[in-house]
Coordinates of C-alpha atoms and ligand atoms in Angstrom, one line a residue:
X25 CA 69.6 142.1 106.5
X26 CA 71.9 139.8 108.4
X27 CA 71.8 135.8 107.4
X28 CA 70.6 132.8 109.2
X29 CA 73.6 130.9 108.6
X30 CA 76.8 131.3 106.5
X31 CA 79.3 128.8 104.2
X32 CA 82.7 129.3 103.8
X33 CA 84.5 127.4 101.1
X34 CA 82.7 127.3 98.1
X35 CA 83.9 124.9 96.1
X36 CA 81.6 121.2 94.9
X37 CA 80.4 120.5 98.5
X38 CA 80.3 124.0 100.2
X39 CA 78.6 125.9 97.1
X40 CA 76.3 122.5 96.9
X41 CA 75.6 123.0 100.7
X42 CA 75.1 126.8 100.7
X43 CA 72.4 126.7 97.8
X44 CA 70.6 123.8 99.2
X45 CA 70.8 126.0 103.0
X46 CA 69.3 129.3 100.4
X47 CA 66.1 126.8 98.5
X48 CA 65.0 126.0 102.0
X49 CA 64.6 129.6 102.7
X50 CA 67.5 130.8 105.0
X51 CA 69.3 133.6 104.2
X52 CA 73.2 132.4 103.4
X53 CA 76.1 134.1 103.8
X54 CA 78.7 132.9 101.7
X55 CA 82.7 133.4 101.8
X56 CA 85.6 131.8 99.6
X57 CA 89.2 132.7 100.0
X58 CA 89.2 133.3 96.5
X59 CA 86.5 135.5 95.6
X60 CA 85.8 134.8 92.3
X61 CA 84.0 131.9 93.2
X62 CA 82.0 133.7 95.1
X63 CA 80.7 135.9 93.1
X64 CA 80.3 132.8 90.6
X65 CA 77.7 131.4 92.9
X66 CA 75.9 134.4 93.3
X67 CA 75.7 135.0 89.6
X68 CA 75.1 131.4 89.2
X69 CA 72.4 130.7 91.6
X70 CA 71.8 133.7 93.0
X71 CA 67.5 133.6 91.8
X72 CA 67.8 130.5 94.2
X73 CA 67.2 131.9 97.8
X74 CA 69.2 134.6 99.2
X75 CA 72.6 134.9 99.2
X76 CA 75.1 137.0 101.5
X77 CA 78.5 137.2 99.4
X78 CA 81.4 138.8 101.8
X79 CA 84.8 139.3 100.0
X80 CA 86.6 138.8 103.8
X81 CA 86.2 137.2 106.8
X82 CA 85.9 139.9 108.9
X83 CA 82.7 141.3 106.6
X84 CA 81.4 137.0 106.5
X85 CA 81.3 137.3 110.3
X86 CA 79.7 140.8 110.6
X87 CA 76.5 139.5 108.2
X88 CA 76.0 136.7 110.1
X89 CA 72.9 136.7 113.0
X90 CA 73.4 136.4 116.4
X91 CA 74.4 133.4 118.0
X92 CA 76.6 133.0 114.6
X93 CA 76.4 130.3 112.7
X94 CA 79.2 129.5 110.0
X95 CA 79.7 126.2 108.2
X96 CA 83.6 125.6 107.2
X97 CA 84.0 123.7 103.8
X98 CA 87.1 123.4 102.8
X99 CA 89.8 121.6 102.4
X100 CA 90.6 118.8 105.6
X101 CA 93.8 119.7 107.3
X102 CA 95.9 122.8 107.7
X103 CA 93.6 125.1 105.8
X104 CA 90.8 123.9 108.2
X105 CA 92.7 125.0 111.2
X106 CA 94.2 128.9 109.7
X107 CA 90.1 129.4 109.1
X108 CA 89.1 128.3 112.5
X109 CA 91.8 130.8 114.0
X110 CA 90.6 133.2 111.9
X111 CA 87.0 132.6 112.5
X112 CA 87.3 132.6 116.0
X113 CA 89.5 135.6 116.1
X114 CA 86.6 137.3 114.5
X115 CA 83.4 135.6 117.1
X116 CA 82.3 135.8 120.1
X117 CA 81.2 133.9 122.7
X118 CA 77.7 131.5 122.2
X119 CA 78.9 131.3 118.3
X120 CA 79.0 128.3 116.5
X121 CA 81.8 127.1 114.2
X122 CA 80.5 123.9 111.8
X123 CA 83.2 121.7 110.5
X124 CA 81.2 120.0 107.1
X125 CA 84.8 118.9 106.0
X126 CA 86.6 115.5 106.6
X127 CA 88.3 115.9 109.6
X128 CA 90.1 113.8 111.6
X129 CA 88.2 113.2 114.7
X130 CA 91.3 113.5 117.3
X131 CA 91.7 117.1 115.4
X132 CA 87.8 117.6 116.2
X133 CA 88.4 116.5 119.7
X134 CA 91.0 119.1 120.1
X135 CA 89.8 121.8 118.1
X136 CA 86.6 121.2 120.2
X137 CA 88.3 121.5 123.4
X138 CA 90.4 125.0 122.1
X139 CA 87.2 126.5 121.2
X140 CA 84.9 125.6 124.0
X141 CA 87.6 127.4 126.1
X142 CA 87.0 130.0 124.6
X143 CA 83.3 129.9 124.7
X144 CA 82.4 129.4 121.1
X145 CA 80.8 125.8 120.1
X146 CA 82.7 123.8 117.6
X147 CA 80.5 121.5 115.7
X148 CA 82.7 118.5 113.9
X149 CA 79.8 117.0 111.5
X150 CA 80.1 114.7 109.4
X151 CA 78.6 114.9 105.6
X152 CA 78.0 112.5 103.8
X153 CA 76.4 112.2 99.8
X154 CA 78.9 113.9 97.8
X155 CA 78.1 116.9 95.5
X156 CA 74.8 115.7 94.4
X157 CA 73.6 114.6 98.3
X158 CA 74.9 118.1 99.6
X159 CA 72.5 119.8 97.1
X160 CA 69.4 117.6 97.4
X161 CA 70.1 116.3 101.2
X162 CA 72.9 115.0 102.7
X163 CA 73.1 112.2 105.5
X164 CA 74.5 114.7 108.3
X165 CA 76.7 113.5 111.5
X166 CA 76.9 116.7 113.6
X167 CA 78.6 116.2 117.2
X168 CA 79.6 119.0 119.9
X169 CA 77.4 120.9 122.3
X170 CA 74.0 120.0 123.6
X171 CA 73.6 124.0 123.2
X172 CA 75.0 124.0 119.4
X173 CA 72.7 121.4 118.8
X174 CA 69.8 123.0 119.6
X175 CA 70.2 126.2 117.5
X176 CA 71.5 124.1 114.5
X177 CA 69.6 120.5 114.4
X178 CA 66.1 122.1 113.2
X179 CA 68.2 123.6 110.3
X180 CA 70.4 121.0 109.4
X181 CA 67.7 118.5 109.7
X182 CA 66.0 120.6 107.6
X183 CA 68.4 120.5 104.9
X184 CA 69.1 116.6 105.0
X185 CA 68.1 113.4 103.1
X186 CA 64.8 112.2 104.7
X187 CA 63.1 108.7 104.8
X188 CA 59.4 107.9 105.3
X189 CA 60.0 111.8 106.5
X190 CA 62.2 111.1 109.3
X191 CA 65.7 113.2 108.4
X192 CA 68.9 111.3 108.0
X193 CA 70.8 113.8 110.7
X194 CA 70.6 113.3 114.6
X195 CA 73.0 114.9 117.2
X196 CA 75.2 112.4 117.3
X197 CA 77.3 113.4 120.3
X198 CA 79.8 115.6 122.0
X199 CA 83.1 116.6 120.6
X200 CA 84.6 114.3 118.0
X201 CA 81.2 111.9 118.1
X202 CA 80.1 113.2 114.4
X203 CA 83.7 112.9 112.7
X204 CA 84.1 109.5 114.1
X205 CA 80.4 107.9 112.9
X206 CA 81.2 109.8 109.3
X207 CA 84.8 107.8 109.4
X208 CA 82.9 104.1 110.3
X209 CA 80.9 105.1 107.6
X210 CA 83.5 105.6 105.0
X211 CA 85.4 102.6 106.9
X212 CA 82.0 100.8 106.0
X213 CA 81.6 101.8 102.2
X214 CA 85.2 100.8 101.8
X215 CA 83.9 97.4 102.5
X216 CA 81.0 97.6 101.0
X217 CA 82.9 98.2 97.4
X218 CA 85.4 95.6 97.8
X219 CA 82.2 92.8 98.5
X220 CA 80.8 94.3 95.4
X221 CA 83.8 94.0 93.7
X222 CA 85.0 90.6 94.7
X223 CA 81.1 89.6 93.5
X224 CA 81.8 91.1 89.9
X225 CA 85.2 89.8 89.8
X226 CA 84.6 85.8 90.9
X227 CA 81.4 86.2 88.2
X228 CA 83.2 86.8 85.7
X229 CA 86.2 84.9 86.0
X230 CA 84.1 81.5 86.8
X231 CA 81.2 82.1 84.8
X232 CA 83.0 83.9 81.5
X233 CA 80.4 86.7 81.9
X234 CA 80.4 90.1 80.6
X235 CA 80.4 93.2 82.4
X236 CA 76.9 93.9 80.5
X237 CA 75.6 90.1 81.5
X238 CA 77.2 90.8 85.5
X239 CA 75.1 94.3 85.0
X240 CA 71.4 92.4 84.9
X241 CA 72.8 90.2 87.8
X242 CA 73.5 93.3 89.8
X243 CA 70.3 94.8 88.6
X244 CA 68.0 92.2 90.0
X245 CA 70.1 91.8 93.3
X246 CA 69.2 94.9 93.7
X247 CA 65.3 94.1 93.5
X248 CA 65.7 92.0 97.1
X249 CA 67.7 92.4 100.3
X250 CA 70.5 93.9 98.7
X251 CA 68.5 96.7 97.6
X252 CA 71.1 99.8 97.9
X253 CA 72.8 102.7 96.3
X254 CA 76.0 100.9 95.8
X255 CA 74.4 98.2 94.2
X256 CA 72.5 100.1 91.9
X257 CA 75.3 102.2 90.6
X258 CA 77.6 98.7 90.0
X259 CA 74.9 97.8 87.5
X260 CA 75.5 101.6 85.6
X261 CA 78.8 101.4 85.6
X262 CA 78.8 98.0 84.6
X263 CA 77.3 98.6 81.8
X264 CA 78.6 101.5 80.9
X265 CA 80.5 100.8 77.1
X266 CA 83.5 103.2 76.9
X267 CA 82.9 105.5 73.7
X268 CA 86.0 105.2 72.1
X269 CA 87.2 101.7 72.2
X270 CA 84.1 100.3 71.9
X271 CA 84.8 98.1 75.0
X272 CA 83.4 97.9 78.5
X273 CA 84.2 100.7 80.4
X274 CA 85.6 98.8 83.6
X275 CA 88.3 97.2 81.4
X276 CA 89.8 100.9 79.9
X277 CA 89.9 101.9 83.4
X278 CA 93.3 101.3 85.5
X279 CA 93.4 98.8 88.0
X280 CA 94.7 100.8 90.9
X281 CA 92.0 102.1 93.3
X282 CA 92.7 105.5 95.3
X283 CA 92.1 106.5 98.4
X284 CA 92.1 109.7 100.7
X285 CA 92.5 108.6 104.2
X286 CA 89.0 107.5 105.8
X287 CA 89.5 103.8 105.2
X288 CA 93.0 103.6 106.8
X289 CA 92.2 106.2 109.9
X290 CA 89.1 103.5 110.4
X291 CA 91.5 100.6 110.6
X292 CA 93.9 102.8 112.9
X293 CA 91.4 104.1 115.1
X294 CA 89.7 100.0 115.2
X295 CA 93.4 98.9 116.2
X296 CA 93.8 101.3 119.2
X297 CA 90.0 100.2 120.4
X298 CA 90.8 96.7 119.9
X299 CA 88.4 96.1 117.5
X300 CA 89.0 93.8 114.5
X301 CA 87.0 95.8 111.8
X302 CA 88.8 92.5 109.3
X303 CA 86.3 94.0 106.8
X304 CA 87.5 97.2 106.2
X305 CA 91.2 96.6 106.7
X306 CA 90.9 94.1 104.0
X307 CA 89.2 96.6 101.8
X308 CA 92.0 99.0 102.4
X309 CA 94.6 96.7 101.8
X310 CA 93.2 95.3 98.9
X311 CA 93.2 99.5 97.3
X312 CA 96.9 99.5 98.3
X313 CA 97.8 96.0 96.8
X314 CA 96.1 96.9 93.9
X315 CA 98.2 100.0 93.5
X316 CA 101.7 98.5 93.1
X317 CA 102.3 98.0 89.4
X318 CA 105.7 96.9 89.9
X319 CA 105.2 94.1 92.5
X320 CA 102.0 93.0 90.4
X321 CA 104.5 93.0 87.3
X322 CA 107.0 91.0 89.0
X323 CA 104.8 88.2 90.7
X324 CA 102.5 88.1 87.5
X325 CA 104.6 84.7 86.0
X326 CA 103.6 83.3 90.1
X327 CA 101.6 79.9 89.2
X328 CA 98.3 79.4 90.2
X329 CA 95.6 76.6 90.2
X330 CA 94.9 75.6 86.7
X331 CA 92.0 75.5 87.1
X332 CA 88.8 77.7 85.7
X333 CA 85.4 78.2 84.8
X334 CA 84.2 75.6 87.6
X335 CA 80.7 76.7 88.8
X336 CA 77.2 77.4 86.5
X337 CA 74.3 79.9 87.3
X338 CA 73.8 78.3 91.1
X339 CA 77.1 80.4 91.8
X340 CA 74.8 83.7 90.8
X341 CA 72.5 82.8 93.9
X342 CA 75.3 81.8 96.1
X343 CA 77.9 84.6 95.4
X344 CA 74.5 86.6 95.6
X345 CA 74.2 85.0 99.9
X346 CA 78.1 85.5 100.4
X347 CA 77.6 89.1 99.5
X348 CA 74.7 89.7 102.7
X349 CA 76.3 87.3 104.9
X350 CA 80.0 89.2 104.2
X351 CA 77.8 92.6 104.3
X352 CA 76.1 91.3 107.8
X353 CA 79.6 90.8 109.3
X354 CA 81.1 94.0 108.2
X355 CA 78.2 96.1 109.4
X356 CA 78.8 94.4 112.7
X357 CA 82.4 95.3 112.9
X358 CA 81.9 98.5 112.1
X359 CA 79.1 99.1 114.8
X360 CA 80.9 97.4 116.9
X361 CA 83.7 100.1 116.7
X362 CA 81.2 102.7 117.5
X363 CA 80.2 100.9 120.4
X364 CA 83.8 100.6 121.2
X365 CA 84.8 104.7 121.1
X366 CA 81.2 105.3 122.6
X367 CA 82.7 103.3 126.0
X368 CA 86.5 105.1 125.2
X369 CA 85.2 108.7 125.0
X370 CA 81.8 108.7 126.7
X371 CA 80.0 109.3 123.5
X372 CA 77.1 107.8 124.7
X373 CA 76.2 107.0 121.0
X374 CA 72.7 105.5 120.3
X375 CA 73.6 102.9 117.2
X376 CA 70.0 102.4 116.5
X377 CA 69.8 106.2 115.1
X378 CA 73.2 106.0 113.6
X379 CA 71.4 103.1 110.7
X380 CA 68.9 105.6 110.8
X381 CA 70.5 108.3 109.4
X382 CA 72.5 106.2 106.8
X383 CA 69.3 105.1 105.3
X384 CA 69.2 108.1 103.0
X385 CA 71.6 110.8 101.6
X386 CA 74.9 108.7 102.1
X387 CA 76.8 106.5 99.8
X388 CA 76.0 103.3 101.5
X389 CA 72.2 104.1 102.1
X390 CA 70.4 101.1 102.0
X391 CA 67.3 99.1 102.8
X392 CA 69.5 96.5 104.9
X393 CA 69.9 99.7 107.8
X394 CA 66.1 99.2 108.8
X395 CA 66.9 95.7 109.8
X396 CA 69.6 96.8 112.1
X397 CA 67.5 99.8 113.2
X398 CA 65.3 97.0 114.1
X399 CA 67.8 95.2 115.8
X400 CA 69.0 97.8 118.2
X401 CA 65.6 98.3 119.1
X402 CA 65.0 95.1 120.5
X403 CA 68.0 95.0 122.3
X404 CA 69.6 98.3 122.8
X405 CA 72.4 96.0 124.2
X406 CA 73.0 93.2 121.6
X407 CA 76.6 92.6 121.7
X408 CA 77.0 92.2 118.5
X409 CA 74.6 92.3 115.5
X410 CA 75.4 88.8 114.2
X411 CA 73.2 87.6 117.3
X412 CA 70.6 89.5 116.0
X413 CA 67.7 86.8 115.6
X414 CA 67.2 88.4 112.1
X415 CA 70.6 88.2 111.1
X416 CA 71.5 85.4 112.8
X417 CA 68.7 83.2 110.4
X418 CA 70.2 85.2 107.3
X419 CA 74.0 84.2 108.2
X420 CA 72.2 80.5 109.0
X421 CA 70.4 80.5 105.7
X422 CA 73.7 81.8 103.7
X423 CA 77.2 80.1 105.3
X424 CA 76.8 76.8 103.4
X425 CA 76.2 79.1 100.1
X426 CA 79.5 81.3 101.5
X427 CA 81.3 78.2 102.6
X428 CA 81.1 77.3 98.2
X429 CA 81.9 80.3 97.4
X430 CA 84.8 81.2 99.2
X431 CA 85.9 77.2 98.1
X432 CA 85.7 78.2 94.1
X433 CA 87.4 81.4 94.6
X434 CA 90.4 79.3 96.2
X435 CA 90.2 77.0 93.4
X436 CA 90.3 78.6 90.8
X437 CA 92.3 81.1 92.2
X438 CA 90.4 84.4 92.6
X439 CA 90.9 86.6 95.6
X440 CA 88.5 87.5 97.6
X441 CA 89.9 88.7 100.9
X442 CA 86.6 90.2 102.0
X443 CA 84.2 87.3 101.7
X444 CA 87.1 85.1 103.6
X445 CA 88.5 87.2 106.0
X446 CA 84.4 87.7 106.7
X447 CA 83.8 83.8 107.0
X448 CA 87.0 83.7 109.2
X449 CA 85.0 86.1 111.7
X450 CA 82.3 84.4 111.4
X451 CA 83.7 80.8 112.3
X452 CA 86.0 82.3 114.9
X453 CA 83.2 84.3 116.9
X454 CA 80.9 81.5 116.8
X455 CA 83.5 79.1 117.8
X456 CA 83.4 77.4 121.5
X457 CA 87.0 77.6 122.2
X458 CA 89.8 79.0 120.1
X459 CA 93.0 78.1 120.0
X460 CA 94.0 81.6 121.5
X461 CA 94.5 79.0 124.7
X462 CA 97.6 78.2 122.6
X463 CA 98.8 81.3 122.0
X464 CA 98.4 82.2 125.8
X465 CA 100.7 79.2 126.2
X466 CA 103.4 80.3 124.3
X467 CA 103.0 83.5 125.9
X468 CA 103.4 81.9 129.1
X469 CA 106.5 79.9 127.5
X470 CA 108.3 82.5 126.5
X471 CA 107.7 85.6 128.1
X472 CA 105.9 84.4 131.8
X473 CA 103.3 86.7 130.4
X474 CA 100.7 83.9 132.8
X475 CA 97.3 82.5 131.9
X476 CA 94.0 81.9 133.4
X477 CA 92.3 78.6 134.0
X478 CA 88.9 77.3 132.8
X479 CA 88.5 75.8 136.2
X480 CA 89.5 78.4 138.7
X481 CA 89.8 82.2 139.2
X482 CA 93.5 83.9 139.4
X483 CA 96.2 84.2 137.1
X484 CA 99.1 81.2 136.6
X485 CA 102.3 80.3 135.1
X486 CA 104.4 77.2 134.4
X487 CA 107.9 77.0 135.3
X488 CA 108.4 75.9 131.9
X489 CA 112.4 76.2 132.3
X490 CA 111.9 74.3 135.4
X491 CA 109.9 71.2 136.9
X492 CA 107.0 72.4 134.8
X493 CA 104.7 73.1 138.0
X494 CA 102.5 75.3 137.7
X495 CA 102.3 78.2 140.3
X496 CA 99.9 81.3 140.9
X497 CA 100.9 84.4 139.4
Ligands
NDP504 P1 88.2 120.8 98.4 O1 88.5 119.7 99.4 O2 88.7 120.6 97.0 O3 88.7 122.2 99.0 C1 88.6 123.4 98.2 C2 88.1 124.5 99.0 O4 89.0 124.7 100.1 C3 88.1 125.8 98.2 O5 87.0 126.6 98.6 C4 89.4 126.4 98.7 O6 89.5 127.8 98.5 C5 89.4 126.1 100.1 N1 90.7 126.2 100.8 C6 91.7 125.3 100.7 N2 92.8 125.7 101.5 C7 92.3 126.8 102.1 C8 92.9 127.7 103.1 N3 94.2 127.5 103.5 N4 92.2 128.8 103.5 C9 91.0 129.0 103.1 N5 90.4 128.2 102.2 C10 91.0 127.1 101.7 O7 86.6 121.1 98.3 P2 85.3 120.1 98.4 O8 84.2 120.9 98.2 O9 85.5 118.9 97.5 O10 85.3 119.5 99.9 C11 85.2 120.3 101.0 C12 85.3 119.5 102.3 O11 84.3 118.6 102.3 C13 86.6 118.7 102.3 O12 87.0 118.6 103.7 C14 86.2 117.3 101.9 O13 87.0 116.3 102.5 C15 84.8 117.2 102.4 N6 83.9 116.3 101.8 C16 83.9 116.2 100.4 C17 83.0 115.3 99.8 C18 83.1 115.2 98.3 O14 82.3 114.4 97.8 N7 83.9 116.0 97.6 C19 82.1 114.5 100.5 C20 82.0 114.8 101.9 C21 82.9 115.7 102.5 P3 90.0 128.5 97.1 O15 88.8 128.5 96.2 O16 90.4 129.8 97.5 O17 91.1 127.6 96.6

């Protein structure tokens, strides 16, 4: 019997995804370069559902049913292009070729464009919940073809993390739309993390708090409008005590934090829309000044304030309101990204469902994406969600508590990048005039590069080399 759907690449995520495809009943063809694993799944798992196993491509292909449907999971990059030519080599046209893994979206773009020449659909989707989400239910971001969409929605809803029932996948637009909302996402959980982290690390230096203490704070943050995955996890690994030192886990682990890319293609992509995602660039740079040993080791004997362990249990509530309010703001950049590449490359992407399917499955699945559901349901054209009434009386309710905290991290000389680059957005958005009429005057001053007036329409510049008269552009 042919299958409904095949996986190739089989290792965490694509043997994850091809059992969870096989317990909801479809029949899975499954293909790994390297057999063995393979026939490790099928021997494995094989009493889950029903399994295809193909040694080759060309067999994958030829046990799939028509319209073909084959999900590619493996490794981003090269490898993902040499099994899309293959692949292709081997369809025909009305196919469908699923890319699960973390693509680039200007490689989805163009592999999109390559394949839809040739009449197969290419589906860049995003995936998003890690080995454990792609077994139980993933948050999925598929984009392409209204067509490709319509023979693979019902099963990768299906397959997804759902909320109050509703599944956390949507079609969320042509071409490179799905890569690009999975990217904002990671861009997002970047940011998330470093909030979390600054949180744990401002606790602890101005309180004197243990990782086990910081654990119960985290704990019952999580009990109110913080309530989220990312939260909830900060409190397990906080208290997690390290078996062979006796000592808390977080202090035997090595201050560098990693990364593989989706972060700093975020910031890249948000510099080329012109959108200052401050959030997540901070959360990036902080990874990459945290992985320089040597420059650490060198500026370590820098002075700083003298000053510590200002601040008693009040800072819990107020480190607890810079948190949302720094979480509010980088939601908003990172929406407002979407936004951005929705208007660049006629996405037409409908933000509203993009909270929606982040509410389940993903790593920064939350209760906080119902309120911006909400939001974008009021007004589908809110220009940004800080004006959000909702939000708006949250960031009103916590700046004075922010304003404090960001003042005791300075003090006592803690960084927190996130929560002040955050409060610098903040200030700067809701400011009436900015000194960016400054800047436009140096500009002008230096480089005739012209300004426009408060008070009239046009473009000018001063003839500041001259009489200083000011003339139309
Ligand atoms: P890896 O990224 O570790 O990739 C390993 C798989 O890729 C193996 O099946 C390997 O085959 C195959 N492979 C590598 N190069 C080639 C090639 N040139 N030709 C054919 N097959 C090749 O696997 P993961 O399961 O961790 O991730 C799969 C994809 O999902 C990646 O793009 C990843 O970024 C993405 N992803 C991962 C998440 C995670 O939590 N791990 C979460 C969301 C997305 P072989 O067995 O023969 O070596």
């Amino acid at each position: 019997d042919l299958a409904d759907i095949g996986v190739t690449g089989l290792a965490t995520m694509g043997r994850n995804l091809a059992r969870n495809l096989a317990r909801h009943g479809y029949a899975v063809a499954v293909h790994n370069r390297t057999y063995g694993r393979t026939q490790q799944l099928v021997k494995e798992f094989g009493g889950e559902g029903t399994f295809v196993p193909s040694e080759d491509l060309a067999a994958f292909v030829a046990s799939l049913k028509r319209p073909r449907r084959a999900i590619i999971m493996v490794k981003a990059g090269a490898g993902t292009d040499a099994v899309i030519d293959q692949l292709a080599d081997l369809m025909e046209p009305g196919d469908m070729i699923v890319d699960g893994g973390n693509a680039h979206f200007d490689d989805t773009r163009r592999r999109e464009a390559a394949l839809r020449e040739r009449g197969l659909h290419f589906v860049g989707t995003g995936i998003s919940g890690g080995e454990e989400g792609a077994l139980n239910g993933p948050s999925i971001m598929p984009g392409g073809s209204k067509e490709s969409w319509e023979a693979l929605g019902p099963i990768l809803q299906d397959i997804s993390a759902k909320v109050d029932g509703v599944p956390c996948c949507v079609h969320v637009g042509p071409d490179g739309a799905g890569h690009f909302v999975k990217m904002v996402h990671n861009g997002i959980e970047y940011s998330d993390m470093q909030l979390i982290a600054e949180s744990y690390d401002l606790l602890r230096q101005a309180l004197g708090a243990t990782p086990a203490e910081l654990a119960s704070v985290f704990r019952e943050w999580n009990r109110g409008e913080l309530d989220s995955y990312l939260i909830e996890i900060t409190a397990e690994v906080l208290d997690q005590v390290d078996a062979e030192t006796g000592k808390p886990f977080v202090d035997v682990v090595v201050d560098q934090a990693e990364q593989k890319g989706t972060g700093r293609w975020t910031v890249q992509s948000a510099l080329d829309l012109g959108v200052p995602v401050t959030g997540i660039a901070e959360a990036t740079f902080a990874r990459a000044l945290s992985g320089h040993p040597e420059q650490r080791a060198a500026a370590a004997s820098l002075q700083g304030p003298g000053l510590s362990g200002v601040g008693g249990r009040e800072l819990v509530e107020d480190v607890r309101q810079a948190l949302y309010a720094s979480k509010i703001v980088a939601y908003a950049q990172g929406f407002d990204q979407m936004a951005a590449a929705s208007r660049e490359y006629g996405w037409d992407l409908d933000l509203g469902a993009m909270a929606t399917i982040w509410r389940g499955g993903c790593i920064i699945r939350a209760k906080f994406l119902d309120r911006i559901r909400a939001a974008y349901d009021a007004n589908p054209a809110l220009p940004t969600l800080l004006a959000d009434p909702t939000f708006a009386a949250a960031l009103d309710a916590g700046q004075e508590a922010w304003r404090r905290v960001v003042t005791t991290a300075v003090q006592i000389g803690v960084p927190t990048p996130g929560f002040s680059s955050a409060l610098a957005y903040y200030d700067g958005l809701r400011r009436d005039r900015l000194p960016a009429a400054l800047i436009q005057g140096l500009r002008d001053y230096f480089g005739a590069h012209t300004y426009r007036r408060v008070d009239k329409e046009g473009s000018f510049h001063t003839d500041w080399s001259g009489d200083r008269t000011e003339h139309p552009a």
